Amino acid sequence: MANIRENKRDGKLVSYRFTVCLDRDAQGKQIRRYCTWTPAQGVTPSKARKAAERAADAWEQEVRAEYQKQQEAKAQGRAYSLPPEKRKDDFVAFVTDTWFAMNVCGGDAKPATIAFYEYMSKPITEYFRGAVLQDITPIDIQKYFIYLRTDYKTKAGKPFSAKSLRHQYVTLTAIFGYAEKQEMISKNPMRNVDAPKQEKKPVDALTEEQAQEFFKALSDCPLDFHCILQLLITTGMRRGECLGLQWGDIDEKEGTITISRNVSYTPQSGIVVNTPKTTNSVRTIPVMTNTLRLLHQLKSQMQNQHPDTVLTKAFLFPKSNEVFLPRDPNSVTWRVKRFMKRNGFPDLSPHDLRHSCATLLLSHGADIKSVQEILGHADASTTLNFYVKADLRQMQTATDKYAAAFNL
């Protein structure tokens, strides 16, 4: 007999969830089917319950009949799957047990990506709890985004930002895209849902004058932290890429650094060394002579501390004295922010120093393609959209050059 459970929202009954165990697999795990049933409006709780029991019995008979057909087809070596229009998959069960377990965790996703989708799917499953995957419409999803903009609050008591709304859209697109690919739905509702407008904020970066003061303040930092700050602002590498550097990645003769690793941290996985963000993020970039000199000093310091260690595979910025273990990226962020506050600079993060590097390169005449390659962007449009902006002084210089060219 099917198990019947009430689904409530804000203390009110909205639907019933039916669950039935059809069999057990080879490992002894129950093979279950789920269904969500919504009672007619205005009926009393007792009548709604009786109607739910009748609906559950009818549904269970249909599900068992379909499962029997499936087993018979399997025994005969034939493929059998229920057509989408006949399916009644519980949306939350699909998201957690199928999409997240198989498509996100079961693929080659990095720990940070898994953590991102896990976090983003929580409000989705909370809102759509009790819903049937095949019954969710574009209007249902549009109502969800209205709910996020008006009623939803994060743990900090704040509404979702424009960026988080975009992330919600991306997550829902991934969920329903996977359902469509697996032929579990006949129509993808996300095709008729417009993406939330992207809020374009100015890039946080140091100005020319602030950068001058920034470089002066570095001399008061411990050598390892001096090197980290210098690398972030002069190479534009990401925080995790910087912490993923090993001494074998530095070519002092050629004056280059090869970026082929990224260090990330999630509560579930801890500190993880992986490949960089994209294939374009694996790159070899030039390093300033002054930065190489600092790194040479840091290497000599580490060699003196570990005289019997071959440093080729050692990290430039290790965890304590464990030279083959990388540092927690979050510790660098906190340290950067303390440095910025102590020296009277804007509250910038390590990633904002990457932005600073890009804007300073461009303002001093670097071409877009070179900056794209240094930053590891897959597309030059990313570099253009994020970093290319002109101030009044630059516009005046451009106008003066135009005038001089035509003797105007």
Coordinates of C-alpha atoms in Angstrom, one line a residue:
M1 CA 0.0 0.0 0.0
A2 CA 1.3 3.4 -0.9
N3 CA 2.5 5.7 1.8
I4 CA 0.7 9.1 1.9
R5 CA 2.3 12.2 3.4
E6 CA 1.0 15.7 3.5
N7 CA 3.0 18.5 1.9
K8 CA 2.4 21.8 3.7
R9 CA 3.5 25.4 2.9
D10 CA 3.2 28.1 5.5
G11 CA 1.2 25.6 7.7
K12 CA -1.4 25.0 4.9
L13 CA -2.0 21.7 3.1
V14 CA -1.0 22.1 -0.6
S15 CA -0.7 18.5 -1.8
Y16 CA -0.1 14.9 -0.8
R17 CA 3.0 12.9 -1.7
F18 CA 2.5 9.2 -2.5
T19 CA 5.4 6.8 -2.1
V20 CA 5.4 3.1 -3.0
C21 CA 8.0 0.4 -2.8
L22 CA 7.9 -1.8 -5.9
D23 CA 10.8 -4.1 -5.3
R24 CA 14.4 -4.3 -4.2
D25 CA 17.5 -4.1 -6.4
A26 CA 20.5 -6.5 -6.3
Q27 CA 22.0 -4.6 -3.4
G28 CA 18.8 -4.8 -1.4
K29 CA 17.9 -1.1 -1.9
Q30 CA 14.2 -0.3 -2.3
I31 CA 13.0 0.6 -5.7
R32 CA 10.5 3.4 -5.1
R33 CA 8.2 5.5 -7.1
Y34 CA 6.8 8.9 -6.0
C35 CA 3.8 11.0 -7.0
T36 CA 2.4 14.3 -5.9
W37 CA -1.4 14.7 -5.8
T38 CA -3.3 18.0 -5.2
P39 CA -6.8 17.9 -3.7
A40 CA -9.6 20.1 -5.0
Q41 CA -9.9 23.5 -3.3
G42 CA -12.4 24.1 -0.6
V43 CA -12.8 20.5 0.5
T44 CA -12.6 19.6 4.2
P45 CA -9.4 17.9 5.5
S46 CA -11.2 14.6 6.1
K47 CA -12.7 14.6 2.5
A48 CA -9.3 15.6 1.1
R49 CA -7.7 12.7 2.9
K50 CA -10.2 10.1 1.7
A51 CA -9.9 11.4 -1.9
A52 CA -6.1 11.2 -1.5
E53 CA -6.4 7.6 -0.4
R54 CA -8.5 6.7 -3.4
A55 CA -6.1 8.5 -5.7
A56 CA -3.1 6.8 -4.1
D57 CA -4.7 3.3 -4.7
A58 CA -5.4 4.1 -8.4
W59 CA -1.9 5.5 -8.9
E60 CA -0.3 2.5 -7.2
Q61 CA -2.1 0.0 -9.4
E62 CA -0.9 2.0 -12.5
V63 CA 2.7 2.2 -11.3
R64 CA 2.8 -1.5 -10.4
A65 CA 1.4 -2.4 -13.8
E66 CA 4.0 -0.3 -15.6
Y67 CA 6.8 -1.7 -13.5
Q68 CA 5.6 -5.2 -14.4
K69 CA 5.8 -4.3 -18.1
Q70 CA 9.3 -3.0 -17.5
Q71 CA 10.5 -6.1 -15.8
E72 CA 9.0 -8.3 -18.5
A73 CA 10.7 -6.3 -21.2
K74 CA 14.0 -6.5 -19.3
A75 CA 13.6 -10.3 -19.0
Q76 CA 13.1 -10.5 -22.8
G77 CA 16.1 -8.3 -23.5
R78 CA 13.9 -5.3 -24.7
A79 CA 14.2 -1.7 -23.6
Y80 CA 11.2 -0.2 -21.9
S81 CA 10.7 3.2 -20.5
L82 CA 7.6 5.1 -19.5
P83 CA 6.8 8.0 -21.9
P84 CA 7.1 11.5 -20.4
E85 CA 3.4 12.2 -20.6
K86 CA 2.7 9.2 -18.3
R87 CA 5.5 9.9 -15.8
K88 CA 4.9 11.5 -12.4
D89 CA 8.3 11.9 -11.0
D90 CA 8.7 13.8 -7.7
F91 CA 10.7 16.9 -8.5
V92 CA 12.7 17.0 -5.3
A93 CA 13.6 13.3 -5.6
F94 CA 14.7 13.9 -9.2
V95 CA 16.9 16.8 -8.2
T96 CA 18.6 15.2 -5.2
D97 CA 18.7 11.5 -6.3
T98 CA 19.1 11.8 -10.0
W99 CA 20.3 15.1 -11.3
F100 CA 22.6 16.1 -8.4
A101 CA 23.8 12.5 -7.6
M102 CA 24.4 11.4 -11.2
N103 CA 25.0 14.5 -13.3
V104 CA 26.8 16.8 -10.8
C105 CA 28.5 14.4 -8.4
G106 CA 28.8 11.5 -10.8
G107 CA 30.7 13.5 -13.5
D108 CA 34.0 15.3 -13.5
A109 CA 32.8 18.4 -11.7
K110 CA 35.2 20.1 -9.4
P111 CA 34.5 20.3 -5.6
A112 CA 33.7 24.0 -5.9
T113 CA 31.2 23.3 -8.7
I114 CA 29.5 20.6 -6.6
A115 CA 29.3 22.9 -3.6
F116 CA 27.9 25.7 -5.9
Y117 CA 25.0 23.5 -7.2
E118 CA 24.3 22.0 -3.8
Y119 CA 23.9 25.5 -2.3
M120 CA 21.9 26.8 -5.3
S121 CA 19.5 23.9 -5.4
K122 CA 18.4 24.2 -1.7
P123 CA 15.9 27.1 -2.2
I124 CA 14.7 25.4 -5.4
T125 CA 13.8 22.1 -3.7
E126 CA 12.3 24.0 -0.7
Y127 CA 10.0 25.9 -2.9
F128 CA 9.0 23.1 -5.3
R129 CA 8.7 20.4 -2.5
G130 CA 5.8 18.2 -3.4
A131 CA 5.7 19.2 -7.1
V132 CA 5.8 16.8 -10.0
L133 CA 8.7 17.2 -12.4
Q134 CA 6.5 16.9 -15.5
D135 CA 3.9 19.3 -14.2
I136 CA 6.1 22.3 -13.6
T137 CA 5.3 25.1 -16.1
P138 CA 7.1 28.2 -17.2
I139 CA 4.6 30.2 -15.1
D140 CA 5.5 28.2 -12.0
I141 CA 9.1 29.1 -12.5
Q142 CA 8.3 32.7 -13.1
K143 CA 6.4 32.7 -9.9
Y144 CA 9.4 31.2 -8.2
F145 CA 11.6 34.1 -9.3
I146 CA 9.0 36.6 -8.1
Y147 CA 9.1 34.8 -4.7
L148 CA 12.9 35.1 -4.7
R149 CA 12.8 38.8 -5.4
T150 CA 10.0 39.6 -2.9
D151 CA 9.8 37.1 0.0
Y152 CA 12.9 34.9 0.1
K153 CA 15.7 35.8 2.6
T154 CA 19.1 34.2 2.9
K155 CA 20.5 33.1 6.3
A156 CA 21.9 36.6 6.7
G157 CA 18.3 37.9 6.3
K158 CA 19.0 39.5 2.9
P159 CA 17.2 39.0 -0.4
F160 CA 19.0 37.4 -3.3
S161 CA 21.3 39.6 -5.3
A162 CA 21.0 40.0 -9.1
K163 CA 24.0 37.7 -9.4
S164 CA 22.4 35.0 -7.3
L165 CA 19.2 35.2 -9.3
R166 CA 21.3 34.6 -12.4
H167 CA 22.8 31.6 -10.6
Q168 CA 19.4 30.3 -9.8
Y169 CA 18.4 30.5 -13.5
V170 CA 21.6 28.7 -14.5
T171 CA 20.8 25.9 -11.9
L172 CA 17.2 25.5 -13.1
T173 CA 18.4 25.4 -16.7
A174 CA 20.8 22.6 -15.8
I175 CA 18.1 20.6 -13.9
F176 CA 15.5 20.8 -16.6
G177 CA 18.1 20.4 -19.4
Y178 CA 19.2 17.1 -17.8
A179 CA 15.6 15.9 -17.5
E180 CA 15.0 16.7 -21.1
K181 CA 18.1 14.9 -22.2
Q182 CA 17.0 11.8 -20.2
E183 CA 13.6 12.1 -21.9
M184 CA 11.8 12.5 -18.6
I185 CA 9.9 15.6 -19.8
S186 CA 8.4 16.2 -23.2
K187 CA 8.8 20.0 -23.0
N188 CA 11.5 22.0 -21.2
P189 CA 9.8 24.9 -19.3
M190 CA 13.0 26.9 -19.1
R191 CA 12.8 27.6 -22.8
N192 CA 10.0 30.0 -22.1
V193 CA 11.5 31.7 -19.0
D194 CA 13.6 34.8 -19.6
A195 CA 16.9 35.0 -17.7
P196 CA 17.0 37.7 -14.9
K197 CA 18.7 40.9 -16.0
Q198 CA 22.3 41.0 -15.2
E199 CA 23.3 43.8 -13.1
K200 CA 26.5 45.4 -14.5
K201 CA 28.6 46.9 -11.7
P202 CA 31.8 48.8 -12.2
V203 CA 34.9 46.6 -11.6
D204 CA 36.5 47.2 -8.2
A205 CA 40.1 48.0 -8.8
L206 CA 42.9 50.2 -7.6
T207 CA 43.4 53.5 -9.4
E208 CA 46.8 54.5 -10.7
E209 CA 47.5 56.6 -7.6
Q210 CA 46.3 53.9 -5.2
A211 CA 48.5 51.3 -7.1
Q212 CA 51.6 53.5 -6.5
E213 CA 50.9 53.6 -2.8
F214 CA 50.1 49.8 -2.9
F215 CA 53.6 49.0 -4.2
K216 CA 55.2 51.2 -1.6
A217 CA 53.3 49.4 1.2
L218 CA 54.5 46.0 0.1
S219 CA 58.0 46.5 1.5
D220 CA 56.6 46.2 5.1
C221 CA 55.1 42.8 4.4
P222 CA 56.7 39.4 5.3
L223 CA 58.5 38.0 2.2
D224 CA 55.9 35.3 1.4
F225 CA 52.9 37.7 1.6
H226 CA 54.9 40.3 -0.4
C227 CA 55.3 37.7 -3.1
I228 CA 51.6 36.8 -3.1
L229 CA 50.4 40.4 -3.4
Q230 CA 53.0 41.1 -6.1
L231 CA 51.9 38.1 -8.1
L232 CA 48.2 38.9 -7.8
I233 CA 48.5 42.5 -8.9
T234 CA 51.2 42.1 -11.6
T235 CA 50.1 38.8 -13.3
G236 CA 46.4 38.9 -12.7
M237 CA 46.3 35.2 -11.7
R238 CA 43.5 34.0 -9.6
R239 CA 43.9 33.4 -5.9
G240 CA 43.7 29.6 -6.2
E241 CA 46.1 29.7 -9.2
C242 CA 48.6 31.6 -7.1
L243 CA 48.5 29.1 -4.3
G244 CA 48.7 26.2 -6.7
L245 CA 52.2 27.4 -8.0
Q246 CA 55.1 25.0 -7.4
W247 CA 58.8 26.0 -7.9
G248 CA 59.0 23.9 -11.0
D249 CA 56.5 26.2 -12.7
I250 CA 58.9 29.1 -12.6
D251 CA 61.4 29.5 -15.5
E252 CA 63.8 32.2 -14.3
K253 CA 65.8 32.1 -17.5
E254 CA 62.8 32.8 -19.7
G255 CA 61.1 35.0 -17.1
T256 CA 57.8 33.1 -17.1
I257 CA 55.4 31.2 -14.9
T258 CA 53.3 28.3 -16.0
I259 CA 49.9 28.1 -14.4
S260 CA 48.5 24.6 -14.4
R261 CA 47.0 24.1 -11.0
N262 CA 44.2 25.7 -8.8
V263 CA 43.7 25.3 -5.1
S264 CA 40.2 25.5 -3.7
Y265 CA 38.4 24.9 -0.5
T266 CA 34.9 23.6 0.4
P267 CA 33.7 22.4 3.8
Q268 CA 32.8 19.0 2.2
S269 CA 36.2 18.4 0.5
G270 CA 38.6 20.6 2.4
I271 CA 41.6 21.9 0.5
V272 CA 41.8 20.4 -3.0
V273 CA 44.4 20.8 -5.8
N274 CA 42.9 20.6 -9.2
T275 CA 43.2 22.0 -12.7
P276 CA 42.4 25.7 -13.3
K277 CA 38.9 27.0 -14.0
T278 CA 38.9 26.4 -17.8
T279 CA 41.3 25.0 -20.4
N280 CA 42.3 28.5 -21.3
S281 CA 43.3 29.1 -17.7
V282 CA 46.3 26.7 -18.2
R283 CA 48.8 29.2 -19.6
T284 CA 52.4 30.5 -19.5
I285 CA 52.7 34.1 -18.7
P286 CA 55.6 36.6 -18.4
V287 CA 56.7 37.8 -15.0
M288 CA 58.3 41.1 -14.2
T289 CA 62.0 41.1 -13.3
N290 CA 61.3 42.6 -9.8
T291 CA 58.8 39.8 -9.1
L292 CA 61.3 37.1 -10.2
R293 CA 63.9 38.6 -7.8
L294 CA 61.5 38.4 -4.9
L295 CA 60.6 34.8 -5.7
H296 CA 64.3 33.9 -5.9
Q297 CA 64.7 35.3 -2.4
L298 CA 61.7 33.3 -1.2
K299 CA 63.1 30.1 -2.7
S300 CA 66.4 30.7 -1.0
Q301 CA 64.7 31.2 2.3
M302 CA 62.7 28.0 1.9
Q303 CA 65.8 26.1 0.8
N304 CA 67.6 27.2 4.0
Q305 CA 64.7 26.0 6.1
H306 CA 64.5 22.7 4.3
P307 CA 68.1 22.0 3.1
D308 CA 67.5 18.3 2.3
T309 CA 64.3 18.9 0.2
V310 CA 64.1 19.1 -3.6
L311 CA 61.8 22.0 -4.1
T312 CA 60.6 21.3 -7.7
K313 CA 57.3 19.9 -6.5
A314 CA 57.0 22.1 -3.4
F315 CA 54.4 24.8 -3.3
L316 CA 55.6 28.4 -3.2
F317 CA 53.1 29.2 -0.5
P318 CA 52.7 26.0 1.5
K319 CA 50.7 25.2 4.6
S320 CA 53.0 26.0 7.5
N321 CA 56.1 24.0 7.1
E322 CA 54.5 21.3 5.0
V323 CA 56.1 22.4 1.7
F324 CA 54.1 19.8 -0.4
L325 CA 50.7 20.9 1.0
P326 CA 49.1 24.1 -0.3
R327 CA 47.7 26.9 1.8
D328 CA 43.9 27.5 2.4
P329 CA 42.8 30.1 -0.1
N330 CA 40.5 31.7 2.4
S331 CA 43.4 32.5 4.7
V332 CA 44.9 34.6 1.9
T333 CA 41.6 36.5 1.4
W334 CA 41.4 37.4 5.1
R335 CA 45.1 38.5 5.0
V336 CA 44.6 40.6 1.9
K337 CA 41.6 42.4 3.4
R338 CA 43.5 43.1 6.6
F339 CA 46.4 44.5 4.6
M340 CA 44.0 46.8 2.6
K341 CA 42.3 48.1 5.7
R342 CA 45.6 48.6 7.6
N343 CA 47.0 50.7 4.8
G344 CA 43.9 52.7 4.1
F345 CA 43.0 51.1 0.7
P346 CA 39.5 50.2 -0.5
D347 CA 38.1 46.9 0.8
L348 CA 39.4 44.8 -2.1
S349 CA 39.8 41.0 -2.3
P350 CA 42.5 39.0 -4.1
H351 CA 40.2 38.8 -7.1
D352 CA 39.9 42.6 -7.1
L353 CA 43.7 42.7 -7.4
R354 CA 43.3 40.6 -10.6
H355 CA 40.9 43.3 -11.8
S356 CA 43.5 45.9 -10.9
C357 CA 46.1 44.1 -12.9
A358 CA 43.9 44.1 -16.0
T359 CA 42.8 47.7 -15.8
L360 CA 46.4 48.9 -15.2
L361 CA 47.7 46.8 -18.1
L362 CA 45.1 48.3 -20.4
S363 CA 45.5 51.8 -19.2
H364 CA 49.2 51.6 -20.0
G365 CA 48.7 50.5 -23.6
A366 CA 48.4 46.7 -23.5
D367 CA 46.4 45.2 -26.3
I368 CA 43.2 43.3 -25.6
K369 CA 44.5 39.9 -26.9
S370 CA 47.6 40.1 -24.6
V371 CA 45.5 40.9 -21.5
Q372 CA 43.1 38.1 -22.5
E373 CA 45.9 35.6 -22.6
I374 CA 47.5 36.8 -19.4
L375 CA 44.2 36.5 -17.5
G376 CA 43.3 33.2 -19.1
H377 CA 40.0 34.3 -20.5
A378 CA 38.4 32.0 -23.0
D379 CA 37.0 34.9 -25.0
A380 CA 38.3 38.4 -25.6
S381 CA 34.7 39.7 -25.1
T382 CA 35.0 38.8 -21.4
T383 CA 38.1 41.0 -21.1
L384 CA 36.3 43.8 -23.0
N385 CA 33.1 43.6 -21.0
F386 CA 34.7 43.6 -17.6
Y387 CA 37.8 45.7 -17.9
V388 CA 37.7 48.1 -20.8
K389 CA 36.5 51.4 -19.7
A390 CA 37.7 54.9 -20.4
D391 CA 38.0 57.8 -18.0
L392 CA 37.9 61.5 -19.0
R393 CA 41.7 61.7 -19.2
Q394 CA 41.9 58.8 -21.6
M395 CA 39.1 60.1 -23.7
Q396 CA 40.8 63.5 -23.9
T397 CA 44.1 61.8 -24.9
A398 CA 42.2 59.9 -27.7
T399 CA 40.5 63.1 -28.9
D400 CA 43.9 65.0 -28.9
K401 CA 45.4 62.2 -31.0
Y402 CA 42.5 62.4 -33.5
A403 CA 42.9 66.1 -33.8
A404 CA 46.7 65.9 -34.3
A405 CA 46.3 63.3 -37.0
F406 CA 44.2 65.7 -39.1
N407 CA 45.7 69.0 -38.0
L408 CA 42.4 70.0 -36.4

